[in-house]
XYZ file of N, CA and C in Angstrom:
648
model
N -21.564 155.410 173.474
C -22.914 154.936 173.173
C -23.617 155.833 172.152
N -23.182 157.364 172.413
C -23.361 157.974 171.903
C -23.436 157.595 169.716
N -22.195 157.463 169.307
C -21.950 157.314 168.770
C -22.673 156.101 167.996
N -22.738 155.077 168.847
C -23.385 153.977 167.986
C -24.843 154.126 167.488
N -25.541 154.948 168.281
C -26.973 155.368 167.941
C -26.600 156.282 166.540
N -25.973 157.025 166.372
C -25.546 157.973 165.390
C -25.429 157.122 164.466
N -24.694 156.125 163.947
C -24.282 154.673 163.111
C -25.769 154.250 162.736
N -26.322 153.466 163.825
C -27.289 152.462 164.108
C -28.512 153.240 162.938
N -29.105 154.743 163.492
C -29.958 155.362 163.417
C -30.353 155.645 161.484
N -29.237 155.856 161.018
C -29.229 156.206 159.658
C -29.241 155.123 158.463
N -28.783 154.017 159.499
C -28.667 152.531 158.946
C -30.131 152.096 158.907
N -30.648 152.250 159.542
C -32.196 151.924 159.857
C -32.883 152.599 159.324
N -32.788 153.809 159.393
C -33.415 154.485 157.973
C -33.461 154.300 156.170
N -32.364 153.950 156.187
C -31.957 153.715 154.784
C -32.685 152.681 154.197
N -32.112 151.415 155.412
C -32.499 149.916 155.359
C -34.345 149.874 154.838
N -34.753 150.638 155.723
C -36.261 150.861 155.976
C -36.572 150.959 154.849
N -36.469 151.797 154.486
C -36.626 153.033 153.170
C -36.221 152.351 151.890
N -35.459 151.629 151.568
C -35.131 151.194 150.960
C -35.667 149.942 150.352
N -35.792 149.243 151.413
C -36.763 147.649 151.530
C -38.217 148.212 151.483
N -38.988 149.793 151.828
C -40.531 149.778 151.428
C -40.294 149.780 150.045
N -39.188 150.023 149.119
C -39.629 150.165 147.876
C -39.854 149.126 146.995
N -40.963 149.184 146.364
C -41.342 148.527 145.533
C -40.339 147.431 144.157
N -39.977 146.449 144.076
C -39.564 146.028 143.484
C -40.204 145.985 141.699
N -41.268 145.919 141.940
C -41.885 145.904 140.257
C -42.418 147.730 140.160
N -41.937 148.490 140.550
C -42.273 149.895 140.587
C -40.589 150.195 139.781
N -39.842 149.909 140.489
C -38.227 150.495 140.341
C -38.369 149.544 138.728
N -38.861 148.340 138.584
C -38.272 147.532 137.422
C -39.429 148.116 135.884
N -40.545 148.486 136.560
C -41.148 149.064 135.556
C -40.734 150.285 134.851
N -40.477 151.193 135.996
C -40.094 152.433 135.819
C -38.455 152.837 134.585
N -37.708 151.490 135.183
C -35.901 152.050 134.739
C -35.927 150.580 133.947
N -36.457 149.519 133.875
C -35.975 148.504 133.087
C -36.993 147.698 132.091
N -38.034 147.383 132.121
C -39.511 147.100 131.535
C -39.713 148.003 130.512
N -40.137 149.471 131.122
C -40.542 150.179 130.665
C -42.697 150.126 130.713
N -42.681 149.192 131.302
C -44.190 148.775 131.384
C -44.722 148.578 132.749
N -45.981 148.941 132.849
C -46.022 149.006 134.339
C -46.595 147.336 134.701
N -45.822 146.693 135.084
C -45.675 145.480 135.610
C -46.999 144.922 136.723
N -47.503 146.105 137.475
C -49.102 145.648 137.912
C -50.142 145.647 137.237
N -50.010 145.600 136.003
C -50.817 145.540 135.114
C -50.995 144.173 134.740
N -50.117 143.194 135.367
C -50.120 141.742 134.701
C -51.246 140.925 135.459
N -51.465 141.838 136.751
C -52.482 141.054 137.411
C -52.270 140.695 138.840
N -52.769 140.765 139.775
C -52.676 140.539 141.106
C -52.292 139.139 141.840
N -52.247 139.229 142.911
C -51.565 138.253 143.816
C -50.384 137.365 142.835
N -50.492 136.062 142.838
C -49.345 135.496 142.167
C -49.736 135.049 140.769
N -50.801 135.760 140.273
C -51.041 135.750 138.781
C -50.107 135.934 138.207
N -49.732 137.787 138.594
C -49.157 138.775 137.779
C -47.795 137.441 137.637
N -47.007 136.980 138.555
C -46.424 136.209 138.515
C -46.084 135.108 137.072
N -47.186 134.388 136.690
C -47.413 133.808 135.793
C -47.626 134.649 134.820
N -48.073 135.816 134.408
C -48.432 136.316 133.044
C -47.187 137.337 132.655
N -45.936 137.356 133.984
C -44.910 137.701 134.065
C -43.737 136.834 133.111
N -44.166 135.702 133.458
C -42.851 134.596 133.069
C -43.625 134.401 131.536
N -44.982 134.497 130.766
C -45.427 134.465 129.960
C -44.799 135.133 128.579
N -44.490 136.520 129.381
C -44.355 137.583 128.009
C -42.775 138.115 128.128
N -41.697 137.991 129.722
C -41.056 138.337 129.496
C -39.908 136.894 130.091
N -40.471 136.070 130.035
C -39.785 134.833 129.938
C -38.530 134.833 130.913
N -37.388 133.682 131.650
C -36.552 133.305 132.178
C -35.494 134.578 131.902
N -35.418 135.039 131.027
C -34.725 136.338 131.126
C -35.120 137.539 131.774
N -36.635 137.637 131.375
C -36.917 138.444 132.710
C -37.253 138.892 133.811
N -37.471 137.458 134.135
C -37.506 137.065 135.574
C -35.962 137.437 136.324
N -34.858 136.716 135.321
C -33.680 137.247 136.036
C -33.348 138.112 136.207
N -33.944 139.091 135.396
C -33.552 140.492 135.461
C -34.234 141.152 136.747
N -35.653 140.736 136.642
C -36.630 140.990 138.165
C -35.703 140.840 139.245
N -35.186 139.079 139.498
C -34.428 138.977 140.533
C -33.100 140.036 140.904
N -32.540 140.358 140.068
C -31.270 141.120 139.943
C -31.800 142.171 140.770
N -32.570 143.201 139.636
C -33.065 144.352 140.453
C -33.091 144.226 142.275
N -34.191 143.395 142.434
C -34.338 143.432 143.357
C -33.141 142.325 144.980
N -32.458 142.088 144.362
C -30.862 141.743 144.693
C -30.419 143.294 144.983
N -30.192 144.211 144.209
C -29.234 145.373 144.252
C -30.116 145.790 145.388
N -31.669 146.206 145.333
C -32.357 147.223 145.627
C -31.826 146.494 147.581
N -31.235 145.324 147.699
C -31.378 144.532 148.674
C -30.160 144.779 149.795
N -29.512 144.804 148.759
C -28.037 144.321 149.180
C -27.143 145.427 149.318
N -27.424 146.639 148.664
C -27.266 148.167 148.861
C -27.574 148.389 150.318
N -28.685 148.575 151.058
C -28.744 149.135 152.958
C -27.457 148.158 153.084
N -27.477 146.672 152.811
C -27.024 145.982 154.021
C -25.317 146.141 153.599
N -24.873 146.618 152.387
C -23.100 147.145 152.428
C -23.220 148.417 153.116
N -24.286 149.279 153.298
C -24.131 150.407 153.836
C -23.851 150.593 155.713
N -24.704 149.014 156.083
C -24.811 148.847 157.113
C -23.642 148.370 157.619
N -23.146 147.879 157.091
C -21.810 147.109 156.901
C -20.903 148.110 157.129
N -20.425 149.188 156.375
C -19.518 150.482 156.311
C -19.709 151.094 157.495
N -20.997 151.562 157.663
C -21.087 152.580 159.117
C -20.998 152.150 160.203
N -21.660 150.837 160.200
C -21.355 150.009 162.000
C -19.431 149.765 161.777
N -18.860 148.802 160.413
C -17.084 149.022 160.528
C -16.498 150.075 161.064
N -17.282 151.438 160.929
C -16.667 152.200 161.950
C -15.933 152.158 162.691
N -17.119 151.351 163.613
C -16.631 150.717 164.825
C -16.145 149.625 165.103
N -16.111 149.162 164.335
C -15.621 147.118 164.146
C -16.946 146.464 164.600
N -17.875 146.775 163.969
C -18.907 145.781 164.169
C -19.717 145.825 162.717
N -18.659 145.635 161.514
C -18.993 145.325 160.181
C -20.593 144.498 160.334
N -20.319 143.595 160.612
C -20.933 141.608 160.833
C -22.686 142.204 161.070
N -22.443 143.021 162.596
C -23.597 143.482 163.206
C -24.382 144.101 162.191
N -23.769 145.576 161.835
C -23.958 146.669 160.675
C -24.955 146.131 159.577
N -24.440 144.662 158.975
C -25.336 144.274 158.021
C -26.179 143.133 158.585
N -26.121 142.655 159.302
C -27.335 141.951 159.835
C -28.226 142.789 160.585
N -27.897 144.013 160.945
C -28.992 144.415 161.442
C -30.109 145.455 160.123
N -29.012 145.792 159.076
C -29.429 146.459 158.396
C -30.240 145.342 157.267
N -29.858 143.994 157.660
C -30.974 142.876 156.503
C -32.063 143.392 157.514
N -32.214 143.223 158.506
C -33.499 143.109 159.730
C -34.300 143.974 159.365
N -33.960 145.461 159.067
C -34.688 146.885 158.363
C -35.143 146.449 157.468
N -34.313 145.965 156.169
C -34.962 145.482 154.986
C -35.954 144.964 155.036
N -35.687 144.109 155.632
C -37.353 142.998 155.768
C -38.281 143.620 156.775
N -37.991 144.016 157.059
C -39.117 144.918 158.248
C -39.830 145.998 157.040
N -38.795 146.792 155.929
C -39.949 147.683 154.993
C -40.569 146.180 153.865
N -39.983 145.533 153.685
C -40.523 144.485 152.951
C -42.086 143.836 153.497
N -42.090 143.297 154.544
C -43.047 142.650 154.754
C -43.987 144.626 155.456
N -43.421 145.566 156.248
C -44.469 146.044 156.403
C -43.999 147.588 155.576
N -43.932 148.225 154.305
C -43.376 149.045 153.791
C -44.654 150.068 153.802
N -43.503 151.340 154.278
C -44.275 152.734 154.713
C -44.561 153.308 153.500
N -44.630 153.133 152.423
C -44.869 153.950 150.932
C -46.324 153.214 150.662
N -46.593 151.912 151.111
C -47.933 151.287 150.579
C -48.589 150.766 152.358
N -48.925 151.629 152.788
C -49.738 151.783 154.141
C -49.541 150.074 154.599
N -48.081 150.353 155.042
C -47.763 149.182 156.009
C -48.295 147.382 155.042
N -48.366 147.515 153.898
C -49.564 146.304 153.594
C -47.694 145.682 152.358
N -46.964 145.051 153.102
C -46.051 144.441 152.229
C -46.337 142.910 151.681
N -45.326 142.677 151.276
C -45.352 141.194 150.212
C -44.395 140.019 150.956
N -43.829 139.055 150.427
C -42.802 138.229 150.936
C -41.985 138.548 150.961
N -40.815 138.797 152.329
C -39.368 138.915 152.098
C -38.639 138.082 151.993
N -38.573 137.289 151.057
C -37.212 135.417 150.630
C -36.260 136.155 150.433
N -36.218 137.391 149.379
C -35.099 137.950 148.821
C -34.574 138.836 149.859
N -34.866 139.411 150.544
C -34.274 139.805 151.583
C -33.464 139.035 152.695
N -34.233 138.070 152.985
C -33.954 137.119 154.031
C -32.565 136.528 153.575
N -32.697 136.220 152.287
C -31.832 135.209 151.801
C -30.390 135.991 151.722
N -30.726 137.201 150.956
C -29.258 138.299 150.975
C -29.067 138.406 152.508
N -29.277 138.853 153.319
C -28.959 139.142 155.104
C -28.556 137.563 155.252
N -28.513 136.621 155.020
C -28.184 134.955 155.564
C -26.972 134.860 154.544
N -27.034 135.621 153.007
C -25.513 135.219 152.678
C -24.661 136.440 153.027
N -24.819 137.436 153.635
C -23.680 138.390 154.263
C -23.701 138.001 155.687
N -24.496 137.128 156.324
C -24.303 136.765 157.734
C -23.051 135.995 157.187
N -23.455 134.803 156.585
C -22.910 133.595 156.192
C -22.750 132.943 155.138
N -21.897 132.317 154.022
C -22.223 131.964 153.249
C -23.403 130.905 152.344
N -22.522 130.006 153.820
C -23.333 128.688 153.867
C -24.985 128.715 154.316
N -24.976 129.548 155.099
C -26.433 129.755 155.615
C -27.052 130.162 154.522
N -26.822 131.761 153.568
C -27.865 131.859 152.791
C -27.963 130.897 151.487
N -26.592 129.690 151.122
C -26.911 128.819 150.075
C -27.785 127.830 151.052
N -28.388 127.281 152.303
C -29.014 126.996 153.107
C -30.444 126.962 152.298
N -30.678 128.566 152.702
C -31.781 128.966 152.223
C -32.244 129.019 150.851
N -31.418 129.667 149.800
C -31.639 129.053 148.919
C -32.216 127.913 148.462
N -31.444 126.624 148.941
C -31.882 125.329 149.005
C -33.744 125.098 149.136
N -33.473 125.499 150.364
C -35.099 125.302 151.155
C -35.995 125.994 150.529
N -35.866 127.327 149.739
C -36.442 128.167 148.732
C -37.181 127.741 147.629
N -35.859 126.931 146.889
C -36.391 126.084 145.787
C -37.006 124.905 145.811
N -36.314 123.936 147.036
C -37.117 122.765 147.226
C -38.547 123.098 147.392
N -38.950 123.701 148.280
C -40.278 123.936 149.062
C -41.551 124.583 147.632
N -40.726 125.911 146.861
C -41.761 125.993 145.739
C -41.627 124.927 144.662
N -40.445 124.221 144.677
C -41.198 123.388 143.748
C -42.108 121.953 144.333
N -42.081 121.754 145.410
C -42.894 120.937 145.618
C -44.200 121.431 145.741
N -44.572 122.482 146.536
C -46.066 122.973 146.961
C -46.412 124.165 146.059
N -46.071 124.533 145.382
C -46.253 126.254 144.522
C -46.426 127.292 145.634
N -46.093 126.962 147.020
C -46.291 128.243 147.784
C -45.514 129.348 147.774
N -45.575 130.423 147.459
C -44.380 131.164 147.678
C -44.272 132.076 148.722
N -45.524 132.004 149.796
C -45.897 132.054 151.189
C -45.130 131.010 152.366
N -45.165 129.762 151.975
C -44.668 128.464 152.859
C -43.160 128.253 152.490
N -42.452 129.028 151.279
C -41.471 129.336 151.223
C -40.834 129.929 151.952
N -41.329 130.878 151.884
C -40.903 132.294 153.407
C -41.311 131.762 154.346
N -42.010 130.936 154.743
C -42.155 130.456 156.331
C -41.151 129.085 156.501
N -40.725 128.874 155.367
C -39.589 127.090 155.735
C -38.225 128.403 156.242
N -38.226 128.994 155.100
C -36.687 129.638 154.727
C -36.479 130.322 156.384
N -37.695 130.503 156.971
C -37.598 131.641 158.467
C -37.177 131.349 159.073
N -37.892 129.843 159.213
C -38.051 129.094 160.590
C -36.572 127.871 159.987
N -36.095 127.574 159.408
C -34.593 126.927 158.549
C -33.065 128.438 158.748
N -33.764 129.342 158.414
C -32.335 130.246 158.602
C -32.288 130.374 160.575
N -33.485 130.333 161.149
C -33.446 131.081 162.742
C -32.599 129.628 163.370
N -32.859 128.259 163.118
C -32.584 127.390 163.562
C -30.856 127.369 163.086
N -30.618 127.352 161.898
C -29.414 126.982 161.329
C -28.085 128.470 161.934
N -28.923 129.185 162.198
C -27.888 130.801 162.393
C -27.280 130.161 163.870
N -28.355 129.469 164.794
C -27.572 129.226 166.153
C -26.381 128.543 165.727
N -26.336 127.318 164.650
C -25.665 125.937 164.563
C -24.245 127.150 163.879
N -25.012 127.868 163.080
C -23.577 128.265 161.760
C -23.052 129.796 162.839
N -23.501 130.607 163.271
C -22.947 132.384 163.452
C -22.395 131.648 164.446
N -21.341 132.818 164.583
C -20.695 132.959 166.257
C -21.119 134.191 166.989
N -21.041 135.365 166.113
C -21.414 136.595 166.870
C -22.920 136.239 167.575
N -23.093 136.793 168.735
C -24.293 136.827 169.585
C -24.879 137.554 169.097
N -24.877 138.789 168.554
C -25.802 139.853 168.191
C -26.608 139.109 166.967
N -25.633 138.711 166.099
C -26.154 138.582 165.115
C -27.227 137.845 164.690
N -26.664 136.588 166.006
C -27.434 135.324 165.601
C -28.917 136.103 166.247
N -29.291 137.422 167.315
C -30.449 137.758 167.525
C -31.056 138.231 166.574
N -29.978 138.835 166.137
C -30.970 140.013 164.857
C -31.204 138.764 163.763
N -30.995 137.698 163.142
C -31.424 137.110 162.279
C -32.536 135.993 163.194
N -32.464 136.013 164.073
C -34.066 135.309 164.548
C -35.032 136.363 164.647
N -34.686 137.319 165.000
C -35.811 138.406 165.009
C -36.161 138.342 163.734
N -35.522 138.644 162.271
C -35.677 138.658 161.045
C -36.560 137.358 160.987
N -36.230 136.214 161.513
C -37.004 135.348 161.085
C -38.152 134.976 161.478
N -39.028 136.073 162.822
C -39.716 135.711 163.536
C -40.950 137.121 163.080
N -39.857 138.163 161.873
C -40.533 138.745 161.439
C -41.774 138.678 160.433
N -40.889 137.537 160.039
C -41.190 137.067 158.405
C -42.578 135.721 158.831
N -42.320 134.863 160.143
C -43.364 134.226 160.728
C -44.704 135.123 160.506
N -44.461 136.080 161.099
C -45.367 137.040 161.948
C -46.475 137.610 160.652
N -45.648 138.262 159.897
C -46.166 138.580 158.221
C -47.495 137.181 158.100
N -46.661 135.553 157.924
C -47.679 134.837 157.117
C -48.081 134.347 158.121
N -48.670 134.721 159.229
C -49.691 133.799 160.267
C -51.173 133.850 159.425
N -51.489 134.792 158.194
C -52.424 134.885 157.465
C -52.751 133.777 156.622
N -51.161 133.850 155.775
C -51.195 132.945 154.651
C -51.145 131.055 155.357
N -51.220 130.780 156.567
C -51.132 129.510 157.465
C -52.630 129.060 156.619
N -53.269 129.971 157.221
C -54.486 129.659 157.772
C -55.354 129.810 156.162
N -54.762 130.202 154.939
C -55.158 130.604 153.700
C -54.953 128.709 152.849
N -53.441 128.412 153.587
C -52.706 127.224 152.783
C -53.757 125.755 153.701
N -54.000 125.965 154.843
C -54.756 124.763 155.478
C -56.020 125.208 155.032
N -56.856 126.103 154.460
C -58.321 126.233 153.658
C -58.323 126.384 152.525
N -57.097 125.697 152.064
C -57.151 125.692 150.568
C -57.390 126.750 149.707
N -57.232 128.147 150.089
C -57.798 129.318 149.649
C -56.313 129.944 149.081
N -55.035 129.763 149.812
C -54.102 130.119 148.984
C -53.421 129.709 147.520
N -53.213 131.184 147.177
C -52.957 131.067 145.828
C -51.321 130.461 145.294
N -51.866 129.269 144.360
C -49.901 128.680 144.068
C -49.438 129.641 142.802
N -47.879 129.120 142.946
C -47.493 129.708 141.551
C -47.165 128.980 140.411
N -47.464 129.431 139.214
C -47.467 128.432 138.116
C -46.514 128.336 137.906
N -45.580 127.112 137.792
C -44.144 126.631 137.338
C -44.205 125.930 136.228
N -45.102 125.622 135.318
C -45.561 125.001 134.152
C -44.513 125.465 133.440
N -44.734 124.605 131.957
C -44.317 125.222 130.600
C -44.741 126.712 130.685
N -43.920 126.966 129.905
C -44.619 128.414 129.351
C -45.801 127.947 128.468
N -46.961 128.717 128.411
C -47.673 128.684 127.550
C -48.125 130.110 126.883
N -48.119 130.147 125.494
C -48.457 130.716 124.824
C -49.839 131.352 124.006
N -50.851 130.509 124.576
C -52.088 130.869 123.742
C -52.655 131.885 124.476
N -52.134 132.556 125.481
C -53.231 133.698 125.941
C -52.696 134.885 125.050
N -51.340 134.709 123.641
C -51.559 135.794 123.141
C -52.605 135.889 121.647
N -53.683 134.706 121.703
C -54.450 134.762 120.880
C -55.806 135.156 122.312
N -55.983 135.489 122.887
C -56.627 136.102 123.719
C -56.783 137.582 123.908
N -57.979 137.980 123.517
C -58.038 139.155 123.166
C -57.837 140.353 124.608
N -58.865 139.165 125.611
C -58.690 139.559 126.850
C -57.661 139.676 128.353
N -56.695 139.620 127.613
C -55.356 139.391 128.370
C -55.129 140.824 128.304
């Protein structure tokens, strides 16, 4: 027993630690070169994002934050194989991720959406599960611009589908917990999307005239 706490303990740290970090901090810092909160808050920055550094660098955004993702959960993977519980190792180490994601200890507990997390921990659970999510990802923002009600389809779609698709028992807990994490996060944004107060994201054309805008 001993031993597995020894495994478990460092995995959870990493995971943690890893998932508080900032995704547009790491991409400003080593790939931008620009500090990326500068574009503007909530899901603005979003839009004035896809504005100036266009479908290329959005992919590049996604990438980053893919590695920054998917790094705990091979690690989690290695140290629980130890013991032959590879499977566990990284589903429990997605669970950390999203736990510094939605509540990350570097910015006083106050995190963002974990999709990208969720979604990497559902394709090392499973394949099919995280192209699942995926699915439900894209359908859902492009119908509503939420990228709040995204993370709440993808939660409550991976917790349901993990019983139908996993076999391991552990696992299928630790990815409902993950998904009951990610609930828990937008019980805010519910109550933001039924008062019409939440903010969508712009999927438009690109448009170009805010660089004749002095005030951008």
């Amino acid at each position: 027993m001993m031993v597995y706490w020894l495994l478990l303990l460092p995995t959870a740290l990493i995971s943690y630690l890893l998932g508080s970090m900032s995704t547009l901090v790491l991409a400003s810092n080593f790939v931008f070169r620009y500090n990326l909160r500068r574009l503007g808050k909530g899901n603005d920055w979003l839009t004035n994002f896809r504005r100036v550094y266009g479908l290329k660098g959005a992919l590049a955004l996604l990438l980053i934050e893919a590695i920054k993702d998917i790094l705990p959960i091979i690690i989690g993977g290695v140290l629980l194989g130890l013991k032959g519980h590879a499977e566990v190792g990284r589903a429990f180490a997605g669970f950390c991720v999203v736990m510094g994601r939605l509540w990350p200890v570097y910015y006083r507990l106050k995190g963002s959406h974990a999709i990208m997390p969720l979604i990497v921990t559902a394709l090392f659970a499973d394949k099919s599960l995280g192209i699942v999510l995926v699915i439900v990802v894209i359908a859902v923002l492009a119908v509503t611009k939420y990228i709040s009600l995204s993370a709440i389809a993808s939660a409550l779609v991976g917790m349901a589908a993990s019983f139908l698709i996993l076999e391991d028992r552990l696992c299928i807990w630790l990815l409902l917990f993950t998904g009951l994490a990610v609930l828990a996060r937008h019980l805010t944004a519910v109550k933001r999307i039924t008062d019409g107060t939440e903010m969508k994201i712009d999927l438009g054309k690109i448009d170009l005239t805010y660089k004749f805008d002095n005030k951008f």
